[in-house]
PDB file of C-alpha atoms in Angstrom:
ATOM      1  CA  UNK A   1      -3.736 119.705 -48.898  1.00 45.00           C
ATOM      2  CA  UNK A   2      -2.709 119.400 -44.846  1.00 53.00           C
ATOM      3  CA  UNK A   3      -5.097 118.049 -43.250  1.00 41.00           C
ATOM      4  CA  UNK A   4      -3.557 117.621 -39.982  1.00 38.00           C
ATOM      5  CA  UNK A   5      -1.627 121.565 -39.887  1.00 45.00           C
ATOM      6  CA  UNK A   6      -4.564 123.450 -41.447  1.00 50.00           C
ATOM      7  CA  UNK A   7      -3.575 125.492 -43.734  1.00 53.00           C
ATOM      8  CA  UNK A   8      -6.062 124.269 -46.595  1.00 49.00           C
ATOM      9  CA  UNK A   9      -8.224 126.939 -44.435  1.00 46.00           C
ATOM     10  CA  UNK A  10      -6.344 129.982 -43.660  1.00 48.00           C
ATOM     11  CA  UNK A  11      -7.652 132.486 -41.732  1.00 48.00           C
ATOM     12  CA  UNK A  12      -7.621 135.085 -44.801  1.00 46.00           C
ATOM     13  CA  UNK A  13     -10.074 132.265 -46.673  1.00 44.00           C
ATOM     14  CA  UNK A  14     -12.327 131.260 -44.098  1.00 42.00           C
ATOM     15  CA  UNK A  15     -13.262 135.384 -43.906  1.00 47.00           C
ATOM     16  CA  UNK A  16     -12.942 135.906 -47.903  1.00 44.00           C
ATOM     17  CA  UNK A  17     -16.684 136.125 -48.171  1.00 41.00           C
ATOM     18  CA  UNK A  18     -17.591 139.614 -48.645  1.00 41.00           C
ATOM     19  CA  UNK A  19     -13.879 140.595 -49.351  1.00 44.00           C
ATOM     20  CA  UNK A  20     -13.628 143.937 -50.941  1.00 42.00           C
ATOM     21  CA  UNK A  21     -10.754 145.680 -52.708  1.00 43.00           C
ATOM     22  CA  UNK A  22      -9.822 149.093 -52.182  1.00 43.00           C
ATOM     23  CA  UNK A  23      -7.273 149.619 -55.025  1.00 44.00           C
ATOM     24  CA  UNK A  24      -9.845 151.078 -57.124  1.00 40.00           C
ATOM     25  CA  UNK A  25      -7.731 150.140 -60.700  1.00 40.00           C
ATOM     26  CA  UNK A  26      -9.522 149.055 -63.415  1.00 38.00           C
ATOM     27  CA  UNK A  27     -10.299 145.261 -64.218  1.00 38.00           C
ATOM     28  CA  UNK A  28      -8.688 143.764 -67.328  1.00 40.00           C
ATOM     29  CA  UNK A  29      -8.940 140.348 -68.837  1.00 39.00           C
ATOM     30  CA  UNK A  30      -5.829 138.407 -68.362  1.00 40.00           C
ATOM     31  CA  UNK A  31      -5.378 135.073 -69.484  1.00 43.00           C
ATOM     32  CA  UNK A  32      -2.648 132.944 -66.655  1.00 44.00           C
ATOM     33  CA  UNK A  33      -1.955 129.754 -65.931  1.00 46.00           C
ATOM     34  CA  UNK A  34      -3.664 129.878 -62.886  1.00 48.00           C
ATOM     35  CA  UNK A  35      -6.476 127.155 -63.998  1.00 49.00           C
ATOM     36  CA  UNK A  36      -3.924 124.695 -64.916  1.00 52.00           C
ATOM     37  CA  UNK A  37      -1.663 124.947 -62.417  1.00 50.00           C
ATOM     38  CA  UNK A  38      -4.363 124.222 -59.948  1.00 50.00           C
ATOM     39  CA  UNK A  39      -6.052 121.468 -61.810  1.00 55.00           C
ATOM     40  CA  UNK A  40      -3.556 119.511 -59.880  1.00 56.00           C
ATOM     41  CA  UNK A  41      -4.222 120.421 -56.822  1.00 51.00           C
ATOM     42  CA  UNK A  42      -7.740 119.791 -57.318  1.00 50.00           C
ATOM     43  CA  UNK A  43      -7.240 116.646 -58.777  1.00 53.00           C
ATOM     44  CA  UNK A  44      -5.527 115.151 -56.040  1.00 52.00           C
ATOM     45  CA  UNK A  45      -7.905 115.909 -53.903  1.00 46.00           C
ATOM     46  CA  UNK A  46      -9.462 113.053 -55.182  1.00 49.00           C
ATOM     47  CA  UNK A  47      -6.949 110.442 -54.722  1.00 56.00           C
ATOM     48  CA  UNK A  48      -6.074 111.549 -51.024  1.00 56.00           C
ATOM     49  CA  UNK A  49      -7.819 108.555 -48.674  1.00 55.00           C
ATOM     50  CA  UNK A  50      -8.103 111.464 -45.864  1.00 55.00           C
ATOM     51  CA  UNK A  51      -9.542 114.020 -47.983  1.00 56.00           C
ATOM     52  CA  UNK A  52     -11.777 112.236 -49.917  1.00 62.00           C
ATOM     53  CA  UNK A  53     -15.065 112.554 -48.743  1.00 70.00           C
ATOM     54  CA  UNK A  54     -17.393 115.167 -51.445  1.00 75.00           C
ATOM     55  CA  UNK A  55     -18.221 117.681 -48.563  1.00 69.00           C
ATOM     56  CA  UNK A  56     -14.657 117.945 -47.781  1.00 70.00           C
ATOM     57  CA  UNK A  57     -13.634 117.714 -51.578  1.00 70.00           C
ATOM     58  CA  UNK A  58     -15.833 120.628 -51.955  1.00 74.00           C
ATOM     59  CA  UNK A  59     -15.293 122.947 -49.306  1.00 70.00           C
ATOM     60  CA  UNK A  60     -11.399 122.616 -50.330  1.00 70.00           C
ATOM     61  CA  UNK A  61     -12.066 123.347 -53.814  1.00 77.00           C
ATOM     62  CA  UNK A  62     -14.586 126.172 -53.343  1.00 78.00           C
ATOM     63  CA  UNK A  63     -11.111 127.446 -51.560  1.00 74.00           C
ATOM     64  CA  UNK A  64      -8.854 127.286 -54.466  1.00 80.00           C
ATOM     65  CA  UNK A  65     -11.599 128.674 -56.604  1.00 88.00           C
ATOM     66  CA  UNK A  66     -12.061 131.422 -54.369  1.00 94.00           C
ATOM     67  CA  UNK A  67      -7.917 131.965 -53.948  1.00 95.00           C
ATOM     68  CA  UNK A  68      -7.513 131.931 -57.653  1.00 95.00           C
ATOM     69  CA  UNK A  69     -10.103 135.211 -57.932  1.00 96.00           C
ATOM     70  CA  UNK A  70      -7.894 137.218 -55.779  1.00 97.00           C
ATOM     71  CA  UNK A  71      -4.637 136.068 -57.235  1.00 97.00           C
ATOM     72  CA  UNK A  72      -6.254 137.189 -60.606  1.00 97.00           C
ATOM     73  CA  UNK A  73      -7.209 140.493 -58.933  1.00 97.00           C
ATOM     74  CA  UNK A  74      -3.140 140.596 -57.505  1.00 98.00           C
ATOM     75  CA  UNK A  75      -1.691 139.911 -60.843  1.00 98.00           C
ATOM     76  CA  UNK A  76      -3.789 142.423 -62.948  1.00 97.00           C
ATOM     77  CA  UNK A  77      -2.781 145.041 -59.344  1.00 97.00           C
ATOM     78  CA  UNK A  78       0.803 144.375 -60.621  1.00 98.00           C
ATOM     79  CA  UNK A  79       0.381 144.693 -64.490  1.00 98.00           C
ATOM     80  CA  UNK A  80      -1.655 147.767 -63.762  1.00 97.00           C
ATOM     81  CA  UNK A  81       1.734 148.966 -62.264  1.00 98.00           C
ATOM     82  CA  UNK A  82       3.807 147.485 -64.611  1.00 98.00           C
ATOM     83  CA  UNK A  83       5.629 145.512 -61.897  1.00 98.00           C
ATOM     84  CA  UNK A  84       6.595 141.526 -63.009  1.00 98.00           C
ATOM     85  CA  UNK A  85       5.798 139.564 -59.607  1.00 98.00           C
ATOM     86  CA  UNK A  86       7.708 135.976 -59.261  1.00 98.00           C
ATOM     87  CA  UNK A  87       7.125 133.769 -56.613  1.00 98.00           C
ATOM     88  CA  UNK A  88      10.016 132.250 -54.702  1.00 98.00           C
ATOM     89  CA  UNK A  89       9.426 128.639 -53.269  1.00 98.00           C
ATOM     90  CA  UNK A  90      12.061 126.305 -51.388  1.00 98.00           C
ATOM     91  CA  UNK A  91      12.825 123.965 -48.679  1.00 96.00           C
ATOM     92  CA  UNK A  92      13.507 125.634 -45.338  1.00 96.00           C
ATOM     93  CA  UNK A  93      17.087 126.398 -46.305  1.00 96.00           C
ATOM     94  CA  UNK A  94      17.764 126.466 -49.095  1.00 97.00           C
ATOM     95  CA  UNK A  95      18.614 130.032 -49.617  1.00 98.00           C
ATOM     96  CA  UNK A  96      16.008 132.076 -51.142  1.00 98.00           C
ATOM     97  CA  UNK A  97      16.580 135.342 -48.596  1.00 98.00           C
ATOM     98  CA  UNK A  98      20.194 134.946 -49.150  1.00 98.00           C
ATOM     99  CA  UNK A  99      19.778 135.132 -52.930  1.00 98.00           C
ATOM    100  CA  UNK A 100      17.520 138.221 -52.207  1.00 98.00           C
ATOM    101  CA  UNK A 101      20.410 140.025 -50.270  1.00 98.00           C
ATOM    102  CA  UNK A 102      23.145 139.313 -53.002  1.00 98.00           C
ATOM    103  CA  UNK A 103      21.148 139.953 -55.943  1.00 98.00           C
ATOM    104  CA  UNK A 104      20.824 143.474 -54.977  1.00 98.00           C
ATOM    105  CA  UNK A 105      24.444 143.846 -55.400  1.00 97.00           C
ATOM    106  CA  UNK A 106      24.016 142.665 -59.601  1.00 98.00           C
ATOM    107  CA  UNK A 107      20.679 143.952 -60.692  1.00 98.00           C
ATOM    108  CA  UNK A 108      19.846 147.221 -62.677  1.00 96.00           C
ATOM    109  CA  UNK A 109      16.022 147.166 -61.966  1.00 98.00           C
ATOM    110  CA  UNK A 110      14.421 147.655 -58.695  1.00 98.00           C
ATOM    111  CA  UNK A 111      12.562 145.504 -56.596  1.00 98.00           C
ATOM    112  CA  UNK A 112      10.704 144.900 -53.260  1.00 98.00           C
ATOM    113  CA  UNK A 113      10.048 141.359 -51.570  1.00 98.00           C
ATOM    114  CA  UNK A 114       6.746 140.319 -49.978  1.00 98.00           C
ATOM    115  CA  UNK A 115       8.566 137.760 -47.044  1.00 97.00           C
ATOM    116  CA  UNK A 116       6.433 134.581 -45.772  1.00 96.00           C
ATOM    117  CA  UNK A 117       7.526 132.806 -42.553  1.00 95.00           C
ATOM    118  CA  UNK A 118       5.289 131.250 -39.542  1.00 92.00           C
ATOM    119  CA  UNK A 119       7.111 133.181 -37.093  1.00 95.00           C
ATOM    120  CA  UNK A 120       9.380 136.315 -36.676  1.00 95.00           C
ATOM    121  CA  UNK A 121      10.738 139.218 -39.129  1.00 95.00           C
ATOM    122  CA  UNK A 122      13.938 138.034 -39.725  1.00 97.00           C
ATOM    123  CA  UNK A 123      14.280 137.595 -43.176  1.00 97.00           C
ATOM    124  CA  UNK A 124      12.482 141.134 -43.720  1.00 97.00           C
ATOM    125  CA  UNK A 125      14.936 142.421 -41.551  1.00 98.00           C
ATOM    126  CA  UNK A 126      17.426 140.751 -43.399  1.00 98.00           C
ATOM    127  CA  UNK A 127      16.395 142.561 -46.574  1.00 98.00           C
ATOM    128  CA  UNK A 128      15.993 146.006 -45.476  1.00 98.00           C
ATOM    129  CA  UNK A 129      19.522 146.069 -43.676  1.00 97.00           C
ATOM    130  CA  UNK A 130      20.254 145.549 -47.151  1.00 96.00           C
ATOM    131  CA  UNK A 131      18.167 148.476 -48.843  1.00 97.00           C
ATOM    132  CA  UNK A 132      15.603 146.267 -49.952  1.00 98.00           C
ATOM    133  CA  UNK A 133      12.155 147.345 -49.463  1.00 98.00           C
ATOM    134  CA  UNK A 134      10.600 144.160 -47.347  1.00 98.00           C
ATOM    135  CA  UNK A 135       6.859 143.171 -45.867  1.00 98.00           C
ATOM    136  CA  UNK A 136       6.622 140.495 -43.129  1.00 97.00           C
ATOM    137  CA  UNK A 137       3.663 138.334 -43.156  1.00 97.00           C
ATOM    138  CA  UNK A 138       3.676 136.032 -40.367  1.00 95.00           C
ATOM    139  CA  UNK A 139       1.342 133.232 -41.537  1.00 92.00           C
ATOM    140  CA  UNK A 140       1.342 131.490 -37.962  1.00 88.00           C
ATOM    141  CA  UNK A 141       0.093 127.566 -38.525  1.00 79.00           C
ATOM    142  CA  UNK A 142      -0.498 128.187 -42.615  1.00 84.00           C
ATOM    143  CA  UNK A 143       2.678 126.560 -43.884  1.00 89.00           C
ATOM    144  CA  UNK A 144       2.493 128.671 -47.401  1.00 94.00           C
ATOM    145  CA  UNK A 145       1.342 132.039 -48.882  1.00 96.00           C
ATOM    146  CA  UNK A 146      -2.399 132.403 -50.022  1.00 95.00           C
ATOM    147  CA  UNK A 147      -3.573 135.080 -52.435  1.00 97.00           C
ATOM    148  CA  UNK A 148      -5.312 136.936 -50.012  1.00 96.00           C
ATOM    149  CA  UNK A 149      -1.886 137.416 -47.583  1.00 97.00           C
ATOM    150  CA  UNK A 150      -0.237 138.696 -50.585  1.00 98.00           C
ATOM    151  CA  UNK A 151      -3.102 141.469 -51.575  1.00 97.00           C
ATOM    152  CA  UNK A 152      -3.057 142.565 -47.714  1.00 97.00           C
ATOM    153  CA  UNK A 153       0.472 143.009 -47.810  1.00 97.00           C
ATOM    154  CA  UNK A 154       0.537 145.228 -50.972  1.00 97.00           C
ATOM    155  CA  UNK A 155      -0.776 147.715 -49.530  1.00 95.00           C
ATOM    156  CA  UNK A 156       2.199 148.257 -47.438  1.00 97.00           C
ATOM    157  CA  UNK A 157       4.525 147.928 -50.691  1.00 97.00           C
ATOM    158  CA  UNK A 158       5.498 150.991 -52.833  1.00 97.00           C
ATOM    159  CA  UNK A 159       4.593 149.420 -56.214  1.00 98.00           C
ATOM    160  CA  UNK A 160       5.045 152.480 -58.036  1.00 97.00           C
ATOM    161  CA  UNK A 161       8.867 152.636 -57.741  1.00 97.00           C
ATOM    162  CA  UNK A 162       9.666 149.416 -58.121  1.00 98.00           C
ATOM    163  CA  UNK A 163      10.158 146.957 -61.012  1.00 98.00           C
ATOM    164  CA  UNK A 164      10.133 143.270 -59.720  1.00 98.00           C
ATOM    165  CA  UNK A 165       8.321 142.017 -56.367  1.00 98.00           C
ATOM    166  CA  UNK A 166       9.734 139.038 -54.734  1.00 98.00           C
ATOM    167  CA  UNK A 167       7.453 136.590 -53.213  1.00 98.00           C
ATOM    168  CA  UNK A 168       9.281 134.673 -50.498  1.00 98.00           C
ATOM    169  CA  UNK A 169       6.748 131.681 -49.701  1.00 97.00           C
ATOM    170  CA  UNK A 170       7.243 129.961 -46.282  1.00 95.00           C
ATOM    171  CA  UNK A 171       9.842 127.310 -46.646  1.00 94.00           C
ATOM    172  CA  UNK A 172       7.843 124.447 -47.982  1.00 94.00           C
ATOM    173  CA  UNK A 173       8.129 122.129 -51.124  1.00 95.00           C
ATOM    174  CA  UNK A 174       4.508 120.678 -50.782  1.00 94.00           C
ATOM    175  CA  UNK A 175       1.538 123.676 -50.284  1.00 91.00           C
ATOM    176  CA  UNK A 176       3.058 126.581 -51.906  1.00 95.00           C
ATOM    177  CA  UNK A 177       2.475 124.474 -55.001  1.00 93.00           C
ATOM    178  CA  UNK A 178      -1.108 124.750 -54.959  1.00 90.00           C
ATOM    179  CA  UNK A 179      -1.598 128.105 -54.073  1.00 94.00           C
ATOM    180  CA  UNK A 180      -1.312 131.119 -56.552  1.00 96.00           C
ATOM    181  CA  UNK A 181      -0.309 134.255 -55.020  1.00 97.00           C
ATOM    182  CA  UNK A 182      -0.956 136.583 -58.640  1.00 98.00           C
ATOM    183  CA  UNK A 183       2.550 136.292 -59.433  1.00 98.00           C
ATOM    184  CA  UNK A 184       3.545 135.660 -63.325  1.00 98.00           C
ATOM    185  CA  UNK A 185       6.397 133.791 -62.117  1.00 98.00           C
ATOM    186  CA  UNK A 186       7.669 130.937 -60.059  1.00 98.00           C
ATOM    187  CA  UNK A 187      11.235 130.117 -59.279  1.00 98.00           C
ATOM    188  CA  UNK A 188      11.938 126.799 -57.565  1.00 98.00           C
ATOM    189  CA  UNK A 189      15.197 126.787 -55.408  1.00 98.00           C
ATOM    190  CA  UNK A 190      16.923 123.426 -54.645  1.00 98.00           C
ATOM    191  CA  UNK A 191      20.069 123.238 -52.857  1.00 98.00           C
ATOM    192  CA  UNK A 192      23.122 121.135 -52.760  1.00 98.00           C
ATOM    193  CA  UNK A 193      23.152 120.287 -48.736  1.00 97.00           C
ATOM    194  CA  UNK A 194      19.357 118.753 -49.330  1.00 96.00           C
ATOM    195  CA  UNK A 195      20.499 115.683 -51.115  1.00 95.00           C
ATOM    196  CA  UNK A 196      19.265 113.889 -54.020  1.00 93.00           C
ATOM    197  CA  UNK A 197      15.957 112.944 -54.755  1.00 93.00           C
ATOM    198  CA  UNK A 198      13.731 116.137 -53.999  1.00 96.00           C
ATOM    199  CA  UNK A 199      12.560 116.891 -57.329  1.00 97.00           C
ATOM    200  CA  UNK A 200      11.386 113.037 -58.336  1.00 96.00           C
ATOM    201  CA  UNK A 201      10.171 113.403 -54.546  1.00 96.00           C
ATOM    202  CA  UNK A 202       7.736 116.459 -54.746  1.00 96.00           C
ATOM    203  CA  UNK A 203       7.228 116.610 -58.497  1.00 96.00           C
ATOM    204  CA  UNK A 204       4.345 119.259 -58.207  1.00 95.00           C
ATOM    205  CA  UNK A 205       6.298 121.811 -56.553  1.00 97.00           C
ATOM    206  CA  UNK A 206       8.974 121.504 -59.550  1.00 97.00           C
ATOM    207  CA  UNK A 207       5.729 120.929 -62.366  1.00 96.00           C
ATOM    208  CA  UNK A 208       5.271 124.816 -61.543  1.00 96.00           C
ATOM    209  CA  UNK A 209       8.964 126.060 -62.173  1.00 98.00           C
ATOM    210  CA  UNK A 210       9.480 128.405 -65.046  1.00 98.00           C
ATOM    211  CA  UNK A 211      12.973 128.363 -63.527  1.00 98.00           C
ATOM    212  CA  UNK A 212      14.698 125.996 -61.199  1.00 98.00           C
ATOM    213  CA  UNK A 213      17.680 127.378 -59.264  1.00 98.00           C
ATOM    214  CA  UNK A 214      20.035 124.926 -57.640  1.00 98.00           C
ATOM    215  CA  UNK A 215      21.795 126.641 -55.347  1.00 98.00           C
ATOM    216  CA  UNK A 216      24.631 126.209 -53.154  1.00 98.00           C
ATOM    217  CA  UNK A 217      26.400 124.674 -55.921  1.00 98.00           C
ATOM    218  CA  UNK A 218      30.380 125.957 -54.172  1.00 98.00           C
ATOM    219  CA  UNK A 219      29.612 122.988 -51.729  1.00 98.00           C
ATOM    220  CA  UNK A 220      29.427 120.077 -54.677  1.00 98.00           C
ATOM    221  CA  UNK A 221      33.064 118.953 -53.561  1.00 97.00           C
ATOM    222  CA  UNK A 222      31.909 117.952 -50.267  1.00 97.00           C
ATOM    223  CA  UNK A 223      28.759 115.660 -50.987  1.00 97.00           C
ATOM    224  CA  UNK A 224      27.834 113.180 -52.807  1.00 95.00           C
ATOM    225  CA  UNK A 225      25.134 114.824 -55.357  1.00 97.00           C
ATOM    226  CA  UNK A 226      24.546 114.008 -58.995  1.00 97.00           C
ATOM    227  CA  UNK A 227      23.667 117.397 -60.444  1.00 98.00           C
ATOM    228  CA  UNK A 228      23.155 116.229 -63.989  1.00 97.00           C
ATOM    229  CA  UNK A 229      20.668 113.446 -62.966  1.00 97.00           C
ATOM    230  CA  UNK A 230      18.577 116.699 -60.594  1.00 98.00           C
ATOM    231  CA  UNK A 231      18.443 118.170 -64.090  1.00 98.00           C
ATOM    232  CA  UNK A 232      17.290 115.100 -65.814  1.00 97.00           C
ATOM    233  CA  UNK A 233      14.591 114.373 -63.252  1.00 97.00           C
ATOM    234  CA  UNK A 234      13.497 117.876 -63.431  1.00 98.00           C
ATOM    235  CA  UNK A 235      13.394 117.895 -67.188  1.00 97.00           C
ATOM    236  CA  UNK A 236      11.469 114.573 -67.021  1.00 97.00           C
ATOM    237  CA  UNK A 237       9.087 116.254 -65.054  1.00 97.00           C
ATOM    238  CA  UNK A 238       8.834 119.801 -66.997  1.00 97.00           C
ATOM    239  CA  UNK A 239      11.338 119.658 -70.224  1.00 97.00           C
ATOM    240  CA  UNK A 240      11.121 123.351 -71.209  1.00 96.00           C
ATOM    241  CA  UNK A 241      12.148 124.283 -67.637  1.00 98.00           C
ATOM    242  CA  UNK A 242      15.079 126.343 -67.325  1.00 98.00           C
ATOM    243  CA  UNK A 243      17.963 125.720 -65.184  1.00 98.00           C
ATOM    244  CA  UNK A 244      20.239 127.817 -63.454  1.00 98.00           C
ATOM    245  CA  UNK A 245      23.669 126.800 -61.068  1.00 98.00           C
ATOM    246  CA  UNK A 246      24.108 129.578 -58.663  1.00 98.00           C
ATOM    247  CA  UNK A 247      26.010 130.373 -55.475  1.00 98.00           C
ATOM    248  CA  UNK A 248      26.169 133.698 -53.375  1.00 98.00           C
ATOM    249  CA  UNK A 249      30.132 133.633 -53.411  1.00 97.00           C
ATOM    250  CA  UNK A 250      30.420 133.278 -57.359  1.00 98.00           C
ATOM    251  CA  UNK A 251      28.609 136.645 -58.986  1.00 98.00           C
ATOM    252  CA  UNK A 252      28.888 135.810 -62.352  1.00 98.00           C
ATOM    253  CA  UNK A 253      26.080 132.964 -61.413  1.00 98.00           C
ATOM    254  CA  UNK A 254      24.422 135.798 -59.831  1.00 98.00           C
ATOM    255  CA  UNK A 255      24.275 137.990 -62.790  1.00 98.00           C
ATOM    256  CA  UNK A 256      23.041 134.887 -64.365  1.00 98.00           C
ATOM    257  CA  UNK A 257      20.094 135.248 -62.481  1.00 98.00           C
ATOM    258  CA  UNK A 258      19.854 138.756 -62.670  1.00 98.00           C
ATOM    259  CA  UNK A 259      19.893 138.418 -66.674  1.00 98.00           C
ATOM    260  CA  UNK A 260      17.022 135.506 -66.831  1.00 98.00           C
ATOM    261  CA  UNK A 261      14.593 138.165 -64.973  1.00 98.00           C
ATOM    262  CA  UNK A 262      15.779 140.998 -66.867  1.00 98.00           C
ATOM    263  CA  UNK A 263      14.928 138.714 -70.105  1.00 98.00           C
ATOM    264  CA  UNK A 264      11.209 138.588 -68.600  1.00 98.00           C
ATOM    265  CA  UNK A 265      10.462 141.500 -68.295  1.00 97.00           C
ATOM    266  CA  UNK A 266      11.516 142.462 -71.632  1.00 96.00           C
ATOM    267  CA  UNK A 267       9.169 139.640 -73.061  1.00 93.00           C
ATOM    268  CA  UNK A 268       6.408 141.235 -71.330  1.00 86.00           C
TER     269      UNK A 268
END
């Protein structure tokens, strides 16, 4: 939780109450990890000395509670559309729009990218020089994607035609942990140029991977970085995680990538 930024109290939460949705779609039961990935988040509430007063404790979980009802309503929006939603989360960095942009050059399904920065549209911009059908939220001082941002910004995103949506969450490897946007995936990105120790360092962000993506992997030459170790730590932390080297210049890691979300939605 931020305490001193914010975002625990986003402007789409603090006017939730009395939120209606206009998709009109049916409601289904659908059974997602959405409890347990959060009982984490609400755990720790508990053991954080500045957050750990019970008015606060409950105001902030009354929030998750309430984000985890519309990411329920987002996922069964995307199911009802037969679209797979995964949710991209990084560093600042570390290379999730440029992934984006070069996976459109390997994939044979289509897809669509929900973008999350503070400030400016230049990822989306990015992505739709590229073909790539984009949405900018600007989240301002909320340094990760809520539920609610997400379900406002469907509305601008032709679900019908597409196949995947992208969730690019604000460049962050504490908040977006705790958050569930509705999507029925989450890739973790690490790169090479970050240095060691990020995984063992924000173990909750990596807890959430279904796939961890360490990127940047061409510049392994040039710095001192024990990539079989990262994997060790990150199987430590989650051991049926999968892992994935990839770099934008080599396509056949690319294709890699493509092929692991292909896979997924062919489970579904």
């Amino acid at each position: 939780m931020c305490k001193d930024c914010g975002c625990s109290i986003t402007d789409s939460e603090r006017n939730s109450h009395g939120h209606s949705h206009s998709h009109g779609e049916e409601t289904h039961s659908h059974d997602h990890g959405s409890s347990h990935e959060h009982q984490d988040a609400h755990q720790h509430l508990h053991d954080n000395p500045q957050l750990n007063d019970p008015k606060t404790i409950s105001i902030i979980t009354k929030i998750l509670d309430k984000n985890d009802q519309e990411a329920h309503h987002n996922r069964e929006h995307f199911n009802s559309h037969n679209v797979l939603c995964i949710n991209l989360m990084s560093s600042p960095g570390s290379g999730k729009t440029a992934l984006l942009e070069h996976l459109a050059d390997v994939v044979d399904f289509k897809f669509g990218v929900v973008e999350g920065d503070l400030e400016t549209s230049r990822d989306a911009d990015r992505l739709k020089a590229k073909g790539i059908p984009a949405h900018q939220i600007q989240t301002g001082s909320a340094c990760h994607l809520d539920a609610f941002m997400v379900h406002k910004a469907l509305h601008h995103m032709d679900l019908e035609n597409l196949d995947v949506c992208f969730v690019e969450n604000v460049g962050n490897l504490v908040c977006p942990a705790s958050y569930d946007v509705g999507s029925h995936l989450n890739i973790v990105l690490v790169s090479i140029p970050e240095g060691e120790d990020k995984i063992a360092k924000y173990p909750v962000m990596f807890r959430q991977a279904d796939l961890i993506l360490f990127t940047k992997v061409d510049l392994l030459p040039y710095f001192e970085y024990d990539i079989e170790q990262e994997k060790a730590d990150a199987r430590k932390i989650k051991p049926n995680v999968d892992i994935i080297e990839v770099s934008t210049k080599d396509e056949e890691s690319l294709k890699k990538v493509a092929q692991w979300i292909k896979f997924k939605m062919e489970m579904r």
